[in-house]
Amino acid sequence: MALPSLHLTEIPDEGLSLSCDVQPEELALEPEDAQVRGDLSLSVELVKADEDVSVTGVLSGIFVRQCVRCLKEYDETASLPFAAEYRSDQAPRRHHAPSRPPGPSDGASEEREPDGLESDEEVYTMAGDRLDLAEMLREQVILATPMQPLCYEDCLGLCPVCGQDRNERPCGCPEERRESPFAVLKRLQGGQEGRRLS
């Protein structure tokens, strides 16, 4: 089953549960966004409230990362939970929720949510009455990509002198001696005292 694009009328009042495989191409993922090994697995729950739809679920798969220390590629199995809300009204931009009429439990919700959201849910606008999950899932994958990926926490990285991968074998190059920041501070303070004495 391909990634679903649902019409509001296809979601029953009691909600809808879906599970399917998702190909990376369906999410329009660029190589710089994320690299995926094989298909992704999607489990999603859709609950309709009037003409809005709450979407929760998990997107799982094997992601190809590049370690920032040794520069080798490695596989990371990850499950990405998500929660989003789709609204049928025509908002000028995504992620900016329009003002909602206060309900029984909203109270002064319009005053409390200047940015449009009270919860961690992202807000998307539907194209007419059709719910397309691709863009939302693409963003979830990009946001979950680590800024500093490591093949493992104790990765020794590459030698800055000869470039040898120190996870494979030691290279014998002398270690860089880094001056303690306290030593730098002490030297600066000593220089200031010398100027005072002169």
PDB file of C-alpha atoms in Angstrom:
ATOM      1  CA  MET A   1       0.000   0.000   0.000  1.00  0.00           C
ATOM      2  CA  ALA A   2       1.404   3.403  -0.998  1.00  0.00           C
ATOM      3  CA  LEU A   3       1.381   6.516   1.146  1.00  0.00           C
ATOM      4  CA  PRO A   4      -2.296   7.456   1.498  1.00  0.00           C
ATOM      5  CA  SER A   5      -3.810  10.722   0.363  1.00  0.00           C
ATOM      6  CA  LEU A   6      -7.240  10.764   1.978  1.00  0.00           C
ATOM      7  CA  HIS A   7     -10.430  12.714   1.451  1.00  0.00           C
ATOM      8  CA  LEU A   8     -12.243  13.857   4.582  1.00  0.00           C
ATOM      9  CA  THR A   9     -15.190  11.642   3.695  1.00  0.00           C
ATOM     10  CA  GLU A  10     -12.914   8.580   3.875  1.00  0.00           C
ATOM     11  CA  ILE A  11     -12.282   9.137   7.596  1.00  0.00           C
ATOM     12  CA  PRO A  12     -15.156   7.739   9.683  1.00  0.00           C
ATOM     13  CA  ASP A  13     -16.407   9.489  12.801  1.00  0.00           C
ATOM     14  CA  GLU A  14     -14.777   6.866  15.032  1.00  0.00           C
ATOM     15  CA  GLY A  15     -11.370   7.526  13.441  1.00  0.00           C
ATOM     16  CA  LEU A  16      -9.117   5.577  11.130  1.00  0.00           C
ATOM     17  CA  SER A  17      -5.969   3.489  11.696  1.00  0.00           C
ATOM     18  CA  LEU A  18      -3.567   2.882   8.840  1.00  0.00           C
ATOM     19  CA  SER A  19      -0.301   1.008   8.395  1.00  0.00           C
ATOM     20  CA  CYS A  20       1.736   0.993   5.216  1.00  0.00           C
ATOM     21  CA  ASP A  21       5.213   1.117   3.730  1.00  0.00           C
ATOM     22  CA  VAL A  22       6.470   4.438   2.443  1.00  0.00           C
ATOM     23  CA  GLN A  23       9.116   4.830  -0.221  1.00  0.00           C
ATOM     24  CA  PRO A  24      11.564   7.737   0.338  1.00  0.00           C
ATOM     25  CA  GLU A  25      10.666   9.062  -3.130  1.00  0.00           C
ATOM     26  CA  GLU A  26       7.078   9.578  -1.959  1.00  0.00           C
ATOM     27  CA  LEU A  27       8.360  12.082   0.606  1.00  0.00           C
ATOM     28  CA  ALA A  28      10.494  13.925  -1.980  1.00  0.00           C
ATOM     29  CA  LEU A  29      13.553  13.483   0.232  1.00  0.00           C
ATOM     30  CA  GLU A  30      16.727  14.953  -1.241  1.00  0.00           C
ATOM     31  CA  PRO A  31      20.127  13.349  -0.462  1.00  0.00           C
ATOM     32  CA  GLU A  32      20.994  16.357   1.694  1.00  0.00           C
ATOM     33  CA  ASP A  33      17.755  15.935   3.665  1.00  0.00           C
ATOM     34  CA  ALA A  34      18.241  12.304   4.693  1.00  0.00           C
ATOM     35  CA  GLN A  35      19.276   8.989   3.200  1.00  0.00           C
ATOM     36  CA  VAL A  36      17.061   5.970   3.809  1.00  0.00           C
ATOM     37  CA  ARG A  37      17.931   2.316   3.344  1.00  0.00           C
ATOM     38  CA  GLY A  38      14.891   0.546   1.951  1.00  0.00           C
ATOM     39  CA  ASP A  39      11.322   1.590   2.686  1.00  0.00           C
ATOM     40  CA  LEU A  40       9.944   3.347   5.739  1.00  0.00           C
ATOM     41  CA  SER A  41       7.154   1.879   7.853  1.00  0.00           C
ATOM     42  CA  LEU A  42       4.215   4.117   8.773  1.00  0.00           C
ATOM     43  CA  SER A  43       1.577   3.573  11.456  1.00  0.00           C
ATOM     44  CA  VAL A  44      -0.910   6.412  11.782  1.00  0.00           C
ATOM     45  CA  GLU A  45      -4.145   7.252  13.608  1.00  0.00           C
ATOM     46  CA  LEU A  46      -6.514   9.862  12.160  1.00  0.00           C
ATOM     47  CA  VAL A  47      -9.306  11.414  14.205  1.00  0.00           C
ATOM     48  CA  LYS A  48     -11.753  13.863  12.639  1.00  0.00           C
ATOM     49  CA  ALA A  49     -13.270  16.773  14.549  1.00  0.00           C
ATOM     50  CA  ASP A  50     -15.713  18.662  12.336  1.00  0.00           C
ATOM     51  CA  GLU A  51     -13.530  19.545   9.340  1.00  0.00           C
ATOM     52  CA  ASP A  52     -10.185  19.270  11.150  1.00  0.00           C
ATOM     53  CA  VAL A  53      -8.139  16.093  11.470  1.00  0.00           C
ATOM     54  CA  SER A  54      -5.680  15.141  14.231  1.00  0.00           C
ATOM     55  CA  VAL A  55      -2.925  12.839  13.041  1.00  0.00           C
ATOM     56  CA  THR A  56      -0.628  10.852  15.333  1.00  0.00           C
ATOM     57  CA  GLY A  57       1.685   7.986  14.584  1.00  0.00           C
ATOM     58  CA  VAL A  58       5.182   6.640  14.123  1.00  0.00           C
ATOM     59  CA  LEU A  59       7.441   6.574  11.082  1.00  0.00           C
ATOM     60  CA  SER A  60      10.192   3.953  11.311  1.00  0.00           C
ATOM     61  CA  GLY A  61      13.093   2.971   9.138  1.00  0.00           C
ATOM     62  CA  ILE A  62      16.835   2.612   8.649  1.00  0.00           C
ATOM     63  CA  PHE A  63      18.630   5.904   8.073  1.00  0.00           C
ATOM     64  CA  VAL A  64      22.141   6.212   6.648  1.00  0.00           C
ATOM     65  CA  ARG A  65      24.250   8.672   8.653  1.00  0.00           C
ATOM     66  CA  GLN A  66      27.822   9.892   8.311  1.00  0.00           C
ATOM     67  CA  CYS A  67      29.833  10.051  11.527  1.00  0.00           C
ATOM     68  CA  VAL A  68      31.262  13.519  12.164  1.00  0.00           C
ATOM     69  CA  ARG A  69      34.416  12.054  13.754  1.00  0.00           C
ATOM     70  CA  CYS A  70      35.534   9.215  11.485  1.00  0.00           C
ATOM     71  CA  LEU A  71      33.441  10.228   8.415  1.00  0.00           C
ATOM     72  CA  LYS A  72      32.233   6.652   7.886  1.00  0.00           C
ATOM     73  CA  GLU A  73      28.639   5.899   6.987  1.00  0.00           C
ATOM     74  CA  TYR A  74      26.601   3.806   9.389  1.00  0.00           C
ATOM     75  CA  ASP A  75      23.005   2.615   9.663  1.00  0.00           C
ATOM     76  CA  GLU A  76      20.711   3.923  12.373  1.00  0.00           C
ATOM     77  CA  THR A  77      17.352   2.306  13.029  1.00  0.00           C
ATOM     78  CA  ALA A  78      14.983   4.999  14.254  1.00  0.00           C
ATOM     79  CA  SER A  79      11.299   5.399  15.110  1.00  0.00           C
ATOM     80  CA  LEU A  80       9.979   8.938  14.732  1.00  0.00           C
ATOM     81  CA  PRO A  81       6.757   9.684  16.640  1.00  0.00           C
ATOM     82  CA  PHE A  82       4.741  12.622  15.329  1.00  0.00           C
ATOM     83  CA  ALA A  83       1.584  14.590  16.032  1.00  0.00           C
ATOM     84  CA  ALA A  84       0.025  17.026  13.595  1.00  0.00           C
ATOM     85  CA  GLU A  85      -3.269  18.765  12.985  1.00  0.00           C
ATOM     86  CA  TYR A  86      -4.739  19.384   9.549  1.00  0.00           C
ATOM     87  CA  ARG A  87      -7.204  22.212   9.091  1.00  0.00           C
ATOM     88  CA  SER A  88      -9.512  22.656   6.154  1.00  0.00           C
ATOM     89  CA  ASP A  89      -9.610  26.437   6.123  1.00  0.00           C
ATOM     90  CA  GLN A  90      -7.311  28.238   3.701  1.00  0.00           C
ATOM     91  CA  ALA A  91      -4.527  29.624   5.902  1.00  0.00           C
ATOM     92  CA  PRO A  92      -2.027  31.867   4.066  1.00  0.00           C
ATOM     93  CA  ARG A  93       0.954  29.848   5.300  1.00  0.00           C
ATOM     94  CA  ARG A  94       1.570  26.429   6.787  1.00  0.00           C
ATOM     95  CA  HIS A  95       2.253  26.129  10.509  1.00  0.00           C
ATOM     96  CA  HIS A  96       0.240  29.248  11.276  1.00  0.00           C
ATOM     97  CA  ALA A  97      -3.018  28.149  12.833  1.00  0.00           C
ATOM     98  CA  PRO A  98      -6.021  30.440  12.292  1.00  0.00           C
ATOM     99  CA  SER A  99      -7.990  31.677  15.264  1.00  0.00           C
ATOM    100  CA  ARG A 100     -10.367  29.042  16.568  1.00  0.00           C
ATOM    101  CA  PRO A 101     -13.773  29.876  18.004  1.00  0.00           C
ATOM    102  CA  PRO A 102     -13.581  29.271  21.763  1.00  0.00           C
ATOM    103  CA  GLY A 103     -15.084  25.956  22.820  1.00  0.00           C
ATOM    104  CA  PRO A 104     -16.306  24.800  26.239  1.00  0.00           C
ATOM    105  CA  SER A 105     -12.783  24.133  27.487  1.00  0.00           C
ATOM    106  CA  ASP A 106     -10.921  26.806  25.527  1.00  0.00           C
ATOM    107  CA  GLY A 107     -11.593  29.728  27.810  1.00  0.00           C
ATOM    108  CA  ALA A 108      -9.278  32.529  26.700  1.00  0.00           C
ATOM    109  CA  SER A 109      -7.419  30.289  24.271  1.00  0.00           C
ATOM    110  CA  GLU A 110      -7.166  32.993  21.614  1.00  0.00           C
ATOM    111  CA  GLU A 111      -5.272  35.199  24.046  1.00  0.00           C
ATOM    112  CA  ARG A 112      -2.982  32.358  25.160  1.00  0.00           C
ATOM    113  CA  GLU A 113      -1.900  31.171  21.742  1.00  0.00           C
ATOM    114  CA  PRO A 114      -0.461  34.120  19.752  1.00  0.00           C
ATOM    115  CA  ASP A 115       1.573  31.695  17.655  1.00  0.00           C
ATOM    116  CA  GLY A 116      -1.439  29.540  16.970  1.00  0.00           C
ATOM    117  CA  LEU A 117      -0.723  26.427  19.070  1.00  0.00           C
ATOM    118  CA  GLU A 118      -1.189  25.369  22.651  1.00  0.00           C
ATOM    119  CA  SER A 119       0.379  21.934  22.219  1.00  0.00           C
ATOM    120  CA  ASP A 120       3.364  20.404  20.467  1.00  0.00           C
ATOM    121  CA  GLU A 121       1.281  19.579  17.392  1.00  0.00           C
ATOM    122  CA  GLU A 122       2.235  21.097  14.058  1.00  0.00           C
ATOM    123  CA  VAL A 123      -0.602  22.639  12.055  1.00  0.00           C
ATOM    124  CA  TYR A 124      -1.006  22.026   8.320  1.00  0.00           C
ATOM    125  CA  THR A 125      -3.596  23.247   5.873  1.00  0.00           C
ATOM    126  CA  MET A 126      -5.431  20.748   3.710  1.00  0.00           C
ATOM    127  CA  ALA A 127      -5.707  21.231  -0.037  1.00  0.00           C
ATOM    128  CA  GLY A 128      -9.475  21.469  -0.272  1.00  0.00           C
ATOM    129  CA  ASP A 129     -10.861  18.426   1.545  1.00  0.00           C
ATOM    130  CA  ARG A 130      -7.855  16.201   0.860  1.00  0.00           C
ATOM    131  CA  LEU A 131      -5.319  15.170   3.488  1.00  0.00           C
ATOM    132  CA  ASP A 132      -1.799  14.614   2.123  1.00  0.00           C
ATOM    133  CA  LEU A 133       0.727  13.314   4.673  1.00  0.00           C
ATOM    134  CA  ALA A 134       3.861  13.466   2.491  1.00  0.00           C
ATOM    135  CA  GLU A 135       5.064  16.983   3.317  1.00  0.00           C
ATOM    136  CA  MET A 136       4.469  16.530   7.054  1.00  0.00           C
ATOM    137  CA  LEU A 137       6.359  13.224   7.119  1.00  0.00           C
ATOM    138  CA  ARG A 138       9.218  14.709   5.113  1.00  0.00           C
ATOM    139  CA  GLU A 139       9.596  17.448   7.705  1.00  0.00           C
ATOM    140  CA  GLN A 140       9.551  14.893  10.522  1.00  0.00           C
ATOM    141  CA  VAL A 141      12.455  13.015   8.900  1.00  0.00           C
ATOM    142  CA  ILE A 142      14.491  16.197   8.405  1.00  0.00           C
ATOM    143  CA  LEU A 143      13.878  17.434  11.960  1.00  0.00           C
ATOM    144  CA  ALA A 144      14.954  14.071  13.381  1.00  0.00           C
ATOM    145  CA  THR A 145      18.305  14.124  11.563  1.00  0.00           C
ATOM    146  CA  PRO A 146      21.025  14.616  14.231  1.00  0.00           C
ATOM    147  CA  MET A 147      23.261  17.683  13.900  1.00  0.00           C
ATOM    148  CA  GLN A 148      26.338  15.745  15.047  1.00  0.00           C
ATOM    149  CA  PRO A 149      25.803  12.077  14.119  1.00  0.00           C
ATOM    150  CA  LEU A 150      28.182   9.591  15.739  1.00  0.00           C
ATOM    151  CA  CYS A 151      28.651   5.953  14.699  1.00  0.00           C
ATOM    152  CA  TYR A 152      29.060   5.291  18.413  1.00  0.00           C
ATOM    153  CA  GLU A 153      29.606   7.563  21.383  1.00  0.00           C
ATOM    154  CA  ASP A 154      33.251   6.616  21.967  1.00  0.00           C
ATOM    155  CA  CYS A 155      34.320   6.962  18.324  1.00  0.00           C
ATOM    156  CA  LEU A 156      38.004   7.979  18.275  1.00  0.00           C
ATOM    157  CA  GLY A 157      37.745   9.744  14.943  1.00  0.00           C
ATOM    158  CA  LEU A 158      40.522  10.513  12.483  1.00  0.00           C
ATOM    159  CA  CYS A 159      44.051  11.507  13.450  1.00  0.00           C
ATOM    160  CA  PRO A 160      44.390  15.249  12.732  1.00  0.00           C
ATOM    161  CA  VAL A 161      48.024  14.693  11.658  1.00  0.00           C
ATOM    162  CA  CYS A 162      47.937  11.697   9.260  1.00  0.00           C
ATOM    163  CA  GLY A 163      44.212  11.069   8.824  1.00  0.00           C
ATOM    164  CA  GLN A 164      44.316   7.470  10.108  1.00  0.00           C
ATOM    165  CA  ASP A 165      41.025   6.125  11.458  1.00  0.00           C
ATOM    166  CA  ARG A 166      41.987   5.610  15.095  1.00  0.00           C
ATOM    167  CA  ASN A 167      39.119   3.145  15.578  1.00  0.00           C
ATOM    168  CA  GLU A 168      40.968   0.708  13.307  1.00  0.00           C
ATOM    169  CA  ARG A 169      44.486   1.089  14.719  1.00  0.00           C
ATOM    170  CA  PRO A 170      46.645   3.687  16.468  1.00  0.00           C
ATOM    171  CA  CYS A 171      48.808   5.675  14.080  1.00  0.00           C
ATOM    172  CA  GLY A 172      51.674   6.604  16.425  1.00  0.00           C
ATOM    173  CA  CYS A 173      51.418  10.324  15.743  1.00  0.00           C
ATOM    174  CA  PRO A 174      52.103  12.520  18.782  1.00  0.00           C
ATOM    175  CA  GLU A 175      48.948  13.732  20.453  1.00  0.00           C
ATOM    176  CA  GLU A 176      48.156  17.402  20.076  1.00  0.00           C
ATOM    177  CA  ARG A 177      48.829  19.116  23.370  1.00  0.00           C
ATOM    178  CA  ARG A 178      46.046  21.520  24.065  1.00  0.00           C
ATOM    179  CA  GLU A 179      46.770  24.304  26.473  1.00  0.00           C
ATOM    180  CA  SER A 180      44.457  24.478  29.442  1.00  0.00           C
ATOM    181  CA  PRO A 181      42.147  27.506  29.386  1.00  0.00           C
ATOM    182  CA  PHE A 182      43.208  28.142  32.983  1.00  0.00           C
ATOM    183  CA  ALA A 183      46.833  28.382  31.868  1.00  0.00           C
ATOM    184  CA  VAL A 184      45.842  30.932  29.229  1.00  0.00           C
ATOM    185  CA  LEU A 185      43.933  32.936  31.820  1.00  0.00           C
ATOM    186  CA  LYS A 186      46.868  32.801  34.254  1.00  0.00           C
ATOM    187  CA  ARG A 187      49.250  34.044  31.560  1.00  0.00           C
ATOM    188  CA  LEU A 188      46.918  36.915  30.711  1.00  0.00           C
ATOM    189  CA  GLN A 189      46.582  37.879  34.368  1.00  0.00           C
ATOM    190  CA  GLY A 190      50.375  37.753  34.739  1.00  0.00           C
ATOM    191  CA  GLY A 191      50.777  40.121  31.818  1.00  0.00           C
ATOM    192  CA  GLN A 192      48.326  42.602  33.329  1.00  0.00           C
ATOM    193  CA  GLU A 193      50.162  42.532  36.667  1.00  0.00           C
ATOM    194  CA  GLY A 194      53.465  43.153  34.860  1.00  0.00           C
ATOM    195  CA  ARG A 195      52.029  46.230  33.162  1.00  0.00           C
ATOM    196  CA  ARG A 196      50.814  47.562  36.508  1.00  0.00           C
ATOM    197  CA  LEU A 197      54.279  47.160  38.051  1.00  0.00           C
ATOM    198  CA  SER A 198      55.932  48.961  35.156  1.00  0.00           C
TER     199      SER A 198
END
